[in-house]
């Protein structure tokens, strides 16, 4: 069987089943945003890695090298954010075509260094290899107090589902980057969705506030798309979910840009991926306090978009007219 | 300027100069075998990453997938060994062509899991991406007590230079793999050098014993080649070195295989790279005790091959006939 037939998540599940049981020091191995490891002296160490490959995760000539560097770190920062953690150290593994300009690498590192400085991260190592296809593989470490760790696996029926910021902008930005002719769009709107696609802002502070509040039950970052990442929470928590179209936070610029490229804005919001927003579940009674806390400390809105339901009910999306349709994961699959 | 003109080590040095000063928690950042990080509660955390790219680090069709997996972890284990550390957790980032067979990935993970089990490592995370060129990027964490850490930067004039095991086998093994016609060679000899090339054995236990003995002054693993890695010790310790041809440990199988492919055995021993032996310096008075200790506890020979000299003297290689020639690094450069 080819990998393309099994798909990314099928392959991850297959690898996971073959892994031997981990040490006693492993609080959480494969199956969450980051690994969670007990430090010998107490405290939890977080570790994650995510690669950006040319032509897959970024388009040479469309993304500037400093943007590629920023994003390569940002996507990892978002995983640490999803655990409520504080990022600390990064290792950077570069695969570089031998005929690439050294100045490209300089600019890539300018982006990496700027993003690292912004979030208090030190780049402490890495390696270089020649490769036909440029790639940037970042490993990021972080830490979290055991009592504040938020996993994917603790959502409960009747919890509400909330999301930080807004959805779908990055996916529409990617549509614009790939469009042969620039659609008719106000420059500010164009800029907003392009920025979401090229230099996403990881919600590190928001993640820490949510985790430390003790008000939430589960958290994940949206990299594969809202529907797919909600699916991960449901799978790991053994629950189901109901999402409402009406409250979904979609910025005006995303709506305008989606329409300009001929796309229903709900589609990128549900399935676009690469939002790097946080998806949070919390007991219904805690929602108001959590929304007020995040808003007041970061200015970032947290919006209720649905609720967790028992596992025997279907995962459902409820449109504005009340029509219920199945909520299928249709996010990014690298091997499709 | 192109990367190929600057070369791997020029580019590393250029990146290193552009990095901002690290946190106070960084004991050692870029510039040793692994990063060394202070744990919040005491103790040192080690972190390293090393990628294997198809066509660069392994040849598809020549290396079996389980061998590729084993080696991808082994080269990282060797870096932890060079710090005297204990490996703990690994993250595995795979770049995979979509038309690759799933069974290839199964076998690759069989190799990774076997090597992990052998050295007490848990694989706790990673990620998958599609890529045109297969790559396996492993990040490995480890730990070491602060009092036992052995850096590259503490070699002193009049220290002796020692090496574990023997040299040049992996490079000659690679010659055999690349040869269009198999040279005339006894199967056992062929097997020995192929095994060195395909499934090197990291010297984890030896590294721990050497570091904990308190008898050594500096340590590095030989990945770039004896001359190049000695150069790294000299650069970081601000010393020079003299190496003698006569005592260089070269296995009979390596000599025979080198001759069979028309190569002076000294050449792979000095410059071949990928030996994954440990290169150790120690005060002359400690050498005998250290050699006896490593031999008795692991069975691995430790051989004196030269000495550290003041930095104003030339790095020199002294041939069997007493002729002195400059010892130039001529190891692997990924962008040449």
Tab-separated table of N, CA and C in Angstrom, chain A residues 1-6 8 11-12 14-15 18-23 25-26 28-30 35 37-43 45 47-51 53 56-57 87-89 91-94 96-103 105-106 109-110 113 120-133 135 137 139 141 143 334-335, chain B residues 1-4 6 8 11-12 14-15 18-23 25-26 28-30 35 37-43 45 47-51 53 56-57 87-89 91-94 96-103 105-106 109-110 113 120-133 135 137 139 141 143 334-335:
chain	number	residue	atom	x	y	z
A	1	UNK	N	0.844	-1.204	0.000
A	1	UNK	CA	0.000	0.000	0.000
A	1	UNK	C	0.875	1.248	0.000
A	2	UNK	N	0.454	2.240	-0.766
A	2	UNK	CA	1.183	3.505	-0.815
A	2	UNK	C	0.755	4.414	0.342
A	3	UNK	N	1.673	5.293	0.767
A	3	UNK	CA	1.338	6.254	1.823
A	3	UNK	C	0.153	7.120	1.401
A	4	UNK	N	0.109	7.475	0.125
A	4	UNK	CA	-0.966	8.350	-0.356
A	4	UNK	C	-2.340	7.711	-0.170
A	5	UNK	N	-2.412	6.372	-0.187
A	5	UNK	CA	-3.698	5.694	0.028
A	5	UNK	C	-4.077	5.675	1.507
A	6	UNK	N	-3.075	5.504	2.367
A	6	UNK	CA	-3.345	5.424	3.805
A	6	UNK	C	-3.615	6.813	4.375
A	8	UNK	N	-2.180	10.788	5.890
A	8	UNK	CA	-1.314	11.237	6.973
A	8	UNK	C	-1.757	10.670	8.326
A	11	UNK	N	-1.366	6.961	8.734
A	11	UNK	CA	0.036	6.578	8.934
A	11	UNK	C	0.487	6.900	10.357
A	12	UNK	N	0.070	8.052	10.879
A	12	UNK	CA	0.427	8.401	12.264
A	12	UNK	C	-0.118	7.331	13.215
A	14	UNK	N	-0.855	4.268	12.551
A	14	UNK	CA	-0.133	3.004	12.338
A	14	UNK	C	1.220	3.018	13.053
A	15	UNK	N	1.940	4.138	12.966
A	15	UNK	CA	3.233	4.268	13.644
A	15	UNK	C	3.028	4.205	15.158
A	18	UNK	N	2.732	0.871	16.651
A	18	UNK	CA	3.953	0.068	16.630
A	18	UNK	C	4.982	0.513	17.663
A	19	UNK	N	4.767	1.681	18.266
A	19	UNK	CA	5.738	2.165	19.248
A	19	UNK	C	5.642	1.331	20.517
A	20	UNK	N	6.781	0.967	21.085
A	20	UNK	CA	6.732	0.250	22.362
A	20	UNK	C	6.230	1.182	23.460
A	21	UNK	N	5.730	0.636	24.570
A	21	UNK	CA	5.273	1.506	25.662
A	21	UNK	C	6.430	2.382	26.137
A	22	UNK	N	6.170	3.667	26.368
A	22	UNK	CA	7.264	4.560	26.757
A	22	UNK	C	7.659	4.390	28.220
A	23	UNK	N	8.810	4.982	28.573
A	23	UNK	CA	9.273	5.069	29.979
A	23	UNK	C	8.184	5.589	30.902
A	25	UNK	N	8.723	8.082	32.638
A	25	UNK	CA	8.893	9.538	32.634
A	25	UNK	C	8.029	10.249	31.602
A	26	UNK	N	7.368	9.473	30.728
A	26	UNK	CA	6.572	10.090	29.665
A	26	UNK	C	5.139	10.283	30.145
A	28	UNK	N	2.948	12.156	28.383
A	28	UNK	CA	2.173	12.093	27.151
A	28	UNK	C	3.164	11.956	26.000
A	29	UNK	N	3.025	10.894	25.211
A	29	UNK	CA	3.908	10.715	24.061
A	29	UNK	C	3.204	11.197	22.805
A	30	UNK	N	3.276	10.384	21.737
A	30	UNK	CA	2.612	10.723	20.481
A	30	UNK	C	1.109	10.855	20.732
A	35	UNK	N	4.975	16.434	23.124
A	35	UNK	CA	5.255	15.418	24.137
A	35	UNK	C	5.363	16.116	25.481
A	37	UNK	N	7.035	15.471	29.248
A	37	UNK	CA	8.035	14.614	29.881
A	37	UNK	C	8.292	15.089	31.299
A	38	UNK	N	8.324	14.162	32.219
A	38	UNK	CA	8.619	14.500	33.605
A	38	UNK	C	10.093	14.852	33.720
A	39	UNK	N	10.422	16.006	34.293
A	39	UNK	CA	11.818	16.310	34.593
A	39	UNK	C	12.229	15.481	35.792
A	40	UNK	N	13.517	15.104	35.858
A	40	UNK	CA	13.953	14.302	37.013
A	40	UNK	C	13.620	15.007	38.339
A	41	UNK	N	13.657	16.338	38.328
A	41	UNK	CA	13.459	17.063	39.592
A	41	UNK	C	12.073	17.704	39.701
A	42	UNK	N	11.059	17.175	38.990
A	42	UNK	CA	9.719	17.788	39.051
A	42	UNK	C	9.568	18.768	37.918
A	43	UNK	N	8.338	19.178	37.636
A	43	UNK	CA	8.107	20.057	36.486
A	43	UNK	C	7.985	19.223	35.236
A	45	UNK	N	8.602	18.955	31.072
A	45	UNK	CA	9.281	19.435	29.873
A	45	UNK	C	8.380	19.141	28.673
A	47	UNK	N	8.106	19.008	24.389
A	47	UNK	CA	8.975	18.902	23.214
A	47	UNK	C	8.124	18.639	21.977
A	48	UNK	N	8.375	19.403	20.928
A	48	UNK	CA	7.603	19.239	19.698
A	48	UNK	C	8.493	19.538	18.502
A	49	UNK	N	8.159	18.987	17.337
A	49	UNK	CA	8.877	19.380	16.127
A	49	UNK	C	7.915	19.436	14.949
A	50	UNK	N	8.177	20.364	14.067
A	50	UNK	CA	7.324	20.561	12.907
A	50	UNK	C	8.189	21.078	11.773
A	51	UNK	N	8.037	20.475	10.618
A	51	UNK	CA	8.881	20.833	9.477
A	51	UNK	C	8.084	21.651	8.467
A	53	UNK	N	8.321	22.400	4.423
A	53	UNK	CA	8.973	21.941	3.206
A	53	UNK	C	8.573	22.849	2.034
A	56	UNK	N	5.342	22.698	-0.233
A	56	UNK	CA	4.280	22.057	0.544
A	56	UNK	C	3.736	23.047	1.570
A	57	UNK	N	4.625	23.585	2.376
A	57	UNK	CA	4.217	24.491	3.451
A	57	UNK	C	4.454	25.948	3.087
A	87	UNK	N	7.547	28.547	25.934
A	87	UNK	CA	8.613	28.050	25.065
A	87	UNK	C	9.989	28.476	25.586
A	88	UNK	N	10.996	27.649	25.388
A	88	UNK	CA	12.328	27.952	25.939
A	88	UNK	C	13.437	27.866	24.888
A	89	UNK	N	13.652	26.698	24.292
A	89	UNK	CA	14.814	26.474	23.442
A	89	UNK	C	14.404	25.851	22.113
A	91	UNK	N	15.918	24.058	18.308
A	91	UNK	CA	16.956	23.509	17.438
A	91	UNK	C	16.435	23.632	16.013
A	92	UNK	N	17.306	23.992	15.079
A	92	UNK	CA	16.878	24.259	13.708
A	92	UNK	C	17.663	23.365	12.746
A	93	UNK	N	16.966	22.502	12.042
A	93	UNK	CA	17.598	21.623	11.068
A	93	UNK	C	17.220	22.110	9.673
A	94	UNK	N	18.232	22.503	8.904
A	94	UNK	CA	17.968	23.041	7.567
A	94	UNK	C	18.430	22.075	6.492
A	96	UNK	N	19.209	22.374	2.582
A	96	UNK	CA	19.434	23.510	1.684
A	96	UNK	C	20.016	23.071	0.345
A	97	UNK	N	19.427	23.506	-0.770
A	97	UNK	CA	20.068	23.269	-2.061
A	97	UNK	C	21.428	23.981	-2.100
A	98	UNK	N	22.444	23.313	-2.644
A	98	UNK	CA	23.810	23.860	-2.618
A	98	UNK	C	23.927	25.157	-3.408
A	99	UNK	N	23.016	25.375	-4.366
A	99	UNK	CA	23.135	26.589	-5.180
A	99	UNK	C	22.298	27.744	-4.632
A	100	UNK	N	21.781	27.574	-3.426
A	100	UNK	CA	21.026	28.658	-2.782
A	100	UNK	C	21.999	29.775	-2.385
A	101	UNK	N	21.504	31.028	-2.417
A	101	UNK	CA	22.344	32.139	-1.980
A	101	UNK	C	22.479	32.152	-0.465
A	102	UNK	N	23.680	32.448	-0.005
A	102	UNK	CA	23.923	32.561	1.434
A	102	UNK	C	23.023	33.628	2.049
A	103	UNK	N	22.737	34.678	1.281
A	103	UNK	CA	21.889	35.771	1.778
A	103	UNK	C	20.463	35.273	2.084
A	105	UNK	N	19.820	32.360	3.402
A	105	UNK	CA	19.933	31.754	4.737
A	105	UNK	C	20.033	32.846	5.801
A	106	UNK	N	20.786	33.910	5.494
A	106	UNK	CA	20.849	35.054	6.426
A	106	UNK	C	19.445	35.561	6.739
A	109	UNK	N	17.330	33.199	8.822
A	109	UNK	CA	17.717	33.275	10.240
A	109	UNK	C	17.304	34.601	10.880
A	110	UNK	N	17.263	35.683	10.090
A	110	UNK	CA	16.739	36.933	10.656
A	110	UNK	C	15.306	36.721	11.132
A	113	UNK	N	15.361	34.421	14.219
A	113	UNK	CA	15.855	35.136	15.402
A	113	UNK	C	14.825	36.136	15.917
A	120	UNK	N	10.902	34.980	23.689
A	120	UNK	CA	11.863	34.606	24.731
A	120	UNK	C	12.531	33.266	24.517
A	121	UNK	N	12.664	32.850	23.253
A	121	UNK	CA	13.261	31.547	22.934
A	121	UNK	C	14.731	31.724	22.541
A	122	UNK	N	15.611	30.827	22.975
A	122	UNK	CA	16.993	30.803	22.480
A	122	UNK	C	17.162	29.670	21.475
A	123	UNK	N	17.765	29.977	20.337
A	123	UNK	CA	18.129	28.927	19.365
A	123	UNK	C	19.478	28.377	19.805
A	124	UNK	N	19.506	27.095	20.181
A	124	UNK	CA	20.699	26.550	20.836
A	124	UNK	C	21.404	25.476	20.013
A	125	UNK	N	20.902	25.171	18.833
A	125	UNK	CA	21.592	24.155	18.053
A	125	UNK	C	20.844	23.869	16.778
A	126	UNK	N	21.336	22.858	16.064
A	126	UNK	CA	20.695	22.482	14.822
A	126	UNK	C	21.689	21.786	13.931
A	127	UNK	N	21.326	21.643	12.682
A	127	UNK	CA	22.307	21.116	11.733
A	127	UNK	C	21.927	21.509	10.327
A	128	UNK	N	22.920	21.406	9.447
A	128	UNK	CA	22.749	21.767	8.043
A	128	UNK	C	22.987	20.536	7.194
A	129	UNK	N	22.174	20.386	6.168
A	129	UNK	CA	22.423	19.331	5.193
A	129	UNK	C	22.080	19.866	3.819
A	130	UNK	N	22.749	19.371	2.810
A	130	UNK	CA	22.281	19.720	1.473
A	130	UNK	C	21.053	18.868	1.167
A	131	UNK	N	20.130	19.426	0.404
A	131	UNK	CA	18.904	18.727	0.019
A	131	UNK	C	18.416	19.365	-1.272
A	132	UNK	N	17.762	18.583	-2.094
A	132	UNK	CA	17.260	19.158	-3.350
A	132	UNK	C	16.124	20.134	-3.080
A	133	UNK	N	15.295	19.775	-2.079
A	133	UNK	CA	14.111	20.560	-1.748
A	133	UNK	C	14.378	21.220	-0.396
A	135	UNK	N	14.089	22.558	3.181
A	135	UNK	CA	13.198	22.354	4.322
A	135	UNK	C	13.773	22.982	5.584
A	137	UNK	N	13.257	22.362	9.582
A	137	UNK	CA	12.644	21.529	10.614
A	137	UNK	C	13.043	22.099	11.970
A	139	UNK	N	12.718	22.008	16.116
A	139	UNK	CA	12.300	21.353	17.351
A	139	UNK	C	12.258	22.421	18.428
A	141	UNK	N	11.456	23.249	22.556
A	141	UNK	CA	11.222	22.777	23.918
A	141	UNK	C	10.470	23.849	24.699
A	143	UNK	N	8.224	24.495	28.825
A	143	UNK	CA	7.955	23.937	30.142
A	143	UNK	C	6.578	24.361	30.622
A	334	UNK	N	-1.169	15.696	4.150
A	334	UNK	CA	0.051	15.924	3.369
A	334	UNK	C	0.232	14.972	2.213
A	335	UNK	N	-0.424	13.813	2.283
A	335	UNK	CA	-0.116	12.805	1.283
A	335	UNK	C	-1.229	12.631	0.273
B	1	UNK	N	26.618	35.279	-2.920
B	1	UNK	CA	27.471	34.091	-2.818
B	1	UNK	C	26.601	32.848	-2.612
B	2	UNK	N	26.983	31.753	-3.254
B	2	UNK	CA	26.252	30.493	-3.115
B	2	UNK	C	26.741	29.738	-1.867
B	3	UNK	N	25.854	28.934	-1.291
B	3	UNK	CA	26.234	28.114	-0.137
B	3	UNK	C	27.394	27.198	-0.488
B	4	UNK	N	27.384	26.683	-1.706
B	4	UNK	CA	28.441	25.747	-2.109
B	4	UNK	C	29.822	26.397	-2.060
B	6	UNK	N	30.664	28.899	0.124
B	6	UNK	CA	30.994	29.164	1.528
B	6	UNK	C	31.289	27.860	2.267
B	8	UNK	N	29.922	24.125	4.347
B	8	UNK	CA	29.114	23.832	5.530
B	8	UNK	C	29.620	24.574	6.769
B	11	UNK	N	29.228	28.314	6.674
B	11	UNK	CA	27.835	28.723	6.883
B	11	UNK	C	27.444	28.593	8.356
B	12	UNK	N	27.891	27.509	9.005
B	12	UNK	CA	27.595	27.353	10.446
B	12	UNK	C	28.181	28.535	11.219
B	14	UNK	N	28.880	31.493	10.131
B	14	UNK	CA	28.143	32.712	9.786
B	14	UNK	C	26.821	32.797	10.555
B	15	UNK	N	26.093	31.668	10.627
B	15	UNK	CA	24.834	31.636	11.384
B	15	UNK	C	25.107	31.894	12.862
B	18	UNK	N	25.456	35.418	13.887
B	18	UNK	CA	24.231	36.219	13.816
B	18	UNK	C	23.241	35.914	14.936
B	19	UNK	N	23.499	34.820	15.683
B	19	UNK	CA	22.563	34.477	16.761
B	19	UNK	C	22.708	35.477	17.902
B	20	UNK	N	21.590	35.920	18.455
B	20	UNK	CA	21.686	36.791	19.632
B	20	UNK	C	22.242	36.008	20.816
B	21	UNK	N	22.792	36.696	21.827
B	21	UNK	CA	23.294	35.967	22.998
B	21	UNK	C	22.158	35.178	23.642
B	22	UNK	N	22.413	33.917	24.015
B	22	UNK	CA	21.331	33.085	24.564
B	22	UNK	C	21.008	33.468	26.009
B	23	UNK	N	19.871	32.942	26.489
B	23	UNK	CA	19.487	33.032	27.925
B	23	UNK	C	20.619	32.627	28.849
B	25	UNK	N	20.161	30.389	30.919
B	25	UNK	CA	19.988	28.948	31.118
B	25	UNK	C	20.799	28.093	30.152
B	26	UNK	N	21.427	28.741	29.167
B	26	UNK	CA	22.175	27.984	28.154
B	26	UNK	C	23.631	27.849	28.596
B	28	UNK	N	25.749	25.750	26.996
B	28	UNK	CA	26.478	25.639	25.745
B	28	UNK	C	25.446	25.634	24.619
B	29	UNK	N	25.542	26.594	23.699
B	29	UNK	CA	24.616	26.621	22.576
B	29	UNK	C	25.275	25.991	21.363
B	30	UNK	N	25.152	26.639	20.205
B	30	UNK	CA	25.764	26.135	18.981
B	30	UNK	C	27.278	26.034	19.184
B	35	UNK	N	23.525	20.834	22.437
B	35	UNK	CA	23.285	21.974	23.317
B	35	UNK	C	23.234	21.459	24.751
B	37	UNK	N	21.716	22.593	28.468
B	37	UNK	CA	20.737	23.527	29.024
B	37	UNK	C	20.540	23.240	30.504
B	38	UNK	N	20.554	24.289	31.296
B	38	UNK	CA	20.323	24.135	32.724
B	38	UNK	C	18.852	23.799	32.946
B	39	UNK	N	18.540	22.730	33.673
B	39	UNK	CA	17.154	22.468	34.068
B	39	UNK	C	16.787	23.454	35.158
B	40	UNK	N	15.495	23.842	35.218
B	40	UNK	CA	15.105	24.782	36.283
B	40	UNK	C	15.493	24.250	37.669
B	41	UNK	N	15.455	22.936	37.829
B	41	UNK	CA	15.695	22.372	39.165
B	41	UNK	C	17.085	21.748	39.312
B	42	UNK	N	18.071	22.183	38.508
B	42	UNK	CA	19.405	21.590	38.597
B	42	UNK	C	19.522	20.473	37.593
B	43	UNK	N	20.758	20.046	37.307
B	43	UNK	CA	20.963	19.019	36.282
B	43	UNK	C	21.026	19.679	34.916
B	45	UNK	N	20.239	19.390	30.792
B	45	UNK	CA	19.500	18.746	29.705
B	45	UNK	C	20.349	18.879	28.436
B	47	UNK	N	20.454	18.447	24.172
B	47	UNK	CA	19.534	18.404	23.026
B	47	UNK	C	20.329	18.500	21.735
B	48	UNK	N	20.028	17.603	20.809
B	48	UNK	CA	20.744	17.595	19.531
B	48	UNK	C	19.820	17.134	18.415
B	49	UNK	N	20.089	17.539	17.187
B	49	UNK	CA	19.324	16.987	16.071
B	49	UNK	C	20.235	16.771	14.879
B	50	UNK	N	19.947	15.746	14.129
B	50	UNK	CA	20.759	15.394	12.972
B	50	UNK	C	19.851	14.731	11.956
B	51	UNK	N	19.945	15.177	10.724
B	51	UNK	CA	19.061	14.680	9.683
B	51	UNK	C	19.823	13.736	8.757
B	53	UNK	N	19.418	12.458	4.856
B	53	UNK	CA	18.709	12.754	3.615
B	53	UNK	C	19.065	11.694	2.569
B	56	UNK	N	22.194	11.541	0.154
B	56	UNK	CA	23.287	12.274	0.804
B	56	UNK	C	23.882	11.429	1.910
B	57	UNK	N	23.015	10.987	2.825
B	57	UNK	CA	23.472	10.236	3.992
B	57	UNK	C	23.223	8.748	3.848
B	87	UNK	N	21.082	9.209	26.943
B	87	UNK	CA	19.973	9.580	26.053
B	87	UNK	C	18.637	9.233	26.697
B	88	UNK	N	17.613	10.024	26.431
B	88	UNK	CA	16.312	9.805	27.073
B	88	UNK	C	15.150	9.739	26.068
B	89	UNK	N	14.913	10.842	25.327
B	89	UNK	CA	13.711	10.950	24.499
B	89	UNK	C	14.069	11.386	23.084
B	91	UNK	N	12.403	12.680	19.138
B	91	UNK	CA	11.325	13.109	18.246
B	91	UNK	C	11.789	12.787	16.827
B	92	UNK	N	10.880	12.313	15.994
B	92	UNK	CA	11.250	11.877	14.647
B	92	UNK	C	10.423	12.630	13.613
B	93	UNK	N	11.092	13.393	12.771
B	93	UNK	CA	10.411	14.138	11.716
B	93	UNK	C	10.732	13.470	10.381
B	94	UNK	N	9.697	12.978	9.707
B	94	UNK	CA	9.911	12.262	8.447
B	94	UNK	C	9.396	13.080	7.267
B	96	UNK	N	8.466	12.278	3.468
B	96	UNK	CA	8.216	11.029	2.738
B	96	UNK	C	7.577	11.295	1.377
B	97	UNK	N	8.113	10.712	0.317
B	97	UNK	CA	7.422	10.775	-0.972
B	97	UNK	C	6.061	10.064	-0.867
B	98	UNK	N	5.011	10.665	-1.444
B	98	UNK	CA	3.654	10.132	-1.290
B	98	UNK	C	3.507	8.737	-1.899
B	99	UNK	N	4.367	8.389	-2.863
B	99	UNK	CA	4.223	7.075	-3.505
B	99	UNK	C	5.092	6.001	-2.841
B	100	UNK	N	5.656	6.344	-1.688
B	100	UNK	CA	6.438	5.355	-0.942
B	100	UNK	C	5.485	4.307	-0.361
B	101	UNK	N	5.969	3.061	-0.238
B	101	UNK	CA	5.153	2.012	0.371
B	101	UNK	C	5.087	2.203	1.882
B	102	UNK	N	3.902	1.972	2.434
B	102	UNK	CA	3.717	2.049	3.886
B	102	UNK	C	4.657	1.070	4.595
B	103	UNK	N	4.908	-0.077	3.958
B	103	UNK	CA	5.775	-1.090	4.566
B	103	UNK	C	7.208	-0.569	4.740
B	105	UNK	N	7.893	2.491	5.637
B	105	UNK	CA	7.833	3.272	6.886
B	105	UNK	C	7.788	2.339	8.088
B	106	UNK	N	7.027	1.243	7.962
B	106	UNK	CA	7.002	0.233	9.034
B	106	UNK	C	8.417	-0.236	9.353
B	109	UNK	N	10.618	2.377	11.022
B	109	UNK	CA	10.292	2.484	12.452
B	109	UNK	C	10.746	1.254	13.231
B	110	UNK	N	10.743	0.085	12.577
B	110	UNK	CA	11.292	-1.090	13.279
B	110	UNK	C	12.737	-0.821	13.664
B	113	UNK	N	12.806	1.867	16.443
B	113	UNK	CA	12.371	1.311	17.728
B	113	UNK	C	13.417	0.376	18.327
B	120	UNK	N	17.641	2.529	25.694
B	120	UNK	CA	16.729	3.043	26.721
B	120	UNK	C	16.049	4.347	26.362
B	121	UNK	N	15.875	4.599	25.052
B	121	UNK	CA	15.264	5.851	24.595
B	121	UNK	C	13.781	5.624	24.300
B	122	UNK	N	12.909	6.583	24.641
B	122	UNK	CA	11.513	6.550	24.206
B	122	UNK	C	11.301	7.537	23.068
B	123	UNK	N	10.655	7.086	22.002
B	123	UNK	CA	10.254	7.991	20.918
B	123	UNK	C	8.922	8.598	21.338
B	124	UNK	N	8.902	9.918	21.541
B	124	UNK	CA	7.736	10.554	22.169
B	124	UNK	C	6.993	11.502	21.242
B	125	UNK	N	7.444	11.655	20.010
B	125	UNK	CA	6.721	12.559	19.120
B	125	UNK	C	7.410	12.667	17.789
B	126	UNK	N	6.902	13.592	16.974
B	126	UNK	CA	7.482	13.795	15.670
B	126	UNK	C	6.452	14.361	14.738
B	127	UNK	N	6.753	14.330	13.462
B	127	UNK	CA	5.736	14.726	12.500
B	127	UNK	C	6.055	14.158	11.142
B	128	UNK	N	5.036	14.140	10.294
B	128	UNK	CA	5.149	13.598	8.943
B	128	UNK	C	4.878	14.714	7.951
B	129	UNK	N	5.642	14.727	6.881
B	129	UNK	CA	5.345	15.646	5.791
B	129	UNK	C	5.636	14.931	4.484
B	130	UNK	N	4.928	15.300	3.442
B	130	UNK	CA	5.337	14.775	2.152
B	130	UNK	C	6.550	15.565	1.683
B	131	UNK	N	7.440	14.914	0.966
B	131	UNK	CA	8.650	15.551	0.446
B	131	UNK	C	9.088	14.748	-0.761
B	132	UNK	N	9.711	15.412	-1.716
B	132	UNK	CA	10.166	14.666	-2.895
B	132	UNK	C	11.315	13.737	-2.540
B	133	UNK	N	12.170	14.227	-1.637
B	133	UNK	CA	13.375	13.483	-1.258
B	133	UNK	C	13.171	13.005	0.184
B	135	UNK	N	13.609	12.159	3.878
B	135	UNK	CA	14.546	12.509	4.948
B	135	UNK	C	14.017	12.053	6.298
B	137	UNK	N	14.698	13.195	10.167
B	137	UNK	CA	15.350	14.154	11.057
B	137	UNK	C	15.010	13.771	12.487
B	139	UNK	N	15.501	14.402	16.569
B	139	UNK	CA	15.968	15.222	17.689
B	139	UNK	C	16.055	14.307	18.890
B	141	UNK	N	17.033	14.012	23.050
B	141	UNK	CA	17.327	14.664	24.328
B	141	UNK	C	18.109	13.697	25.207
B	143	UNK	N	20.531	13.607	29.284
B	143	UNK	CA	20.858	14.325	30.510
B	143	UNK	C	22.252	13.957	30.975
B	334	UNK	N	28.859	19.031	3.308
B	334	UNK	CA	27.607	18.714	2.624
B	334	UNK	C	27.375	19.519	1.364
B	335	UNK	N	28.038	20.663	1.250
B	335	UNK	CA	27.687	21.538	0.135
B	335	UNK	C	28.772	21.564	-0.928
